[in-house]
Amino acid sequence: IRELIKMGNMLFQQARDFVENAKRTDPLNREDAIAKAQNALSSAYANSSTAEKLQLRDLQAELDSLT
């Protein structure tokens, strides 16, 4: 169980990092960064706690605002 929690936390952190990267990427080159962030969010959501899911929804909203 502890390994699953660590994996979930790692995926959550990666998703947050990918969203931040997409926000920093030049709008003309953002498509690939957004796709990577979306994939990271999907993976993280499947392996996250309820509290993390709420934060992931906020990150998704940030990502959606970029498109």
Steps between C-alpha positions, in 0.01 A plus 500: 500500500782741584646453152166596343489817709853592395414432135184712528693785659767480231239508223328795668829692518578419137157621391547826690843545340370432149217752545745762624723428202207539260418836659859619444521374142468750217138496374617421148670180621260405776306215336751227585545627857123502551470144368772380738334679792164348412648150497671562833176628652312192382757265648514690826122514536469122478749455786420791731327563829180704526696810606741459210208457257365839607839658432527316169165647395643845568805414292271377221316832509833684469592281206161555336549875526807471276306369202 
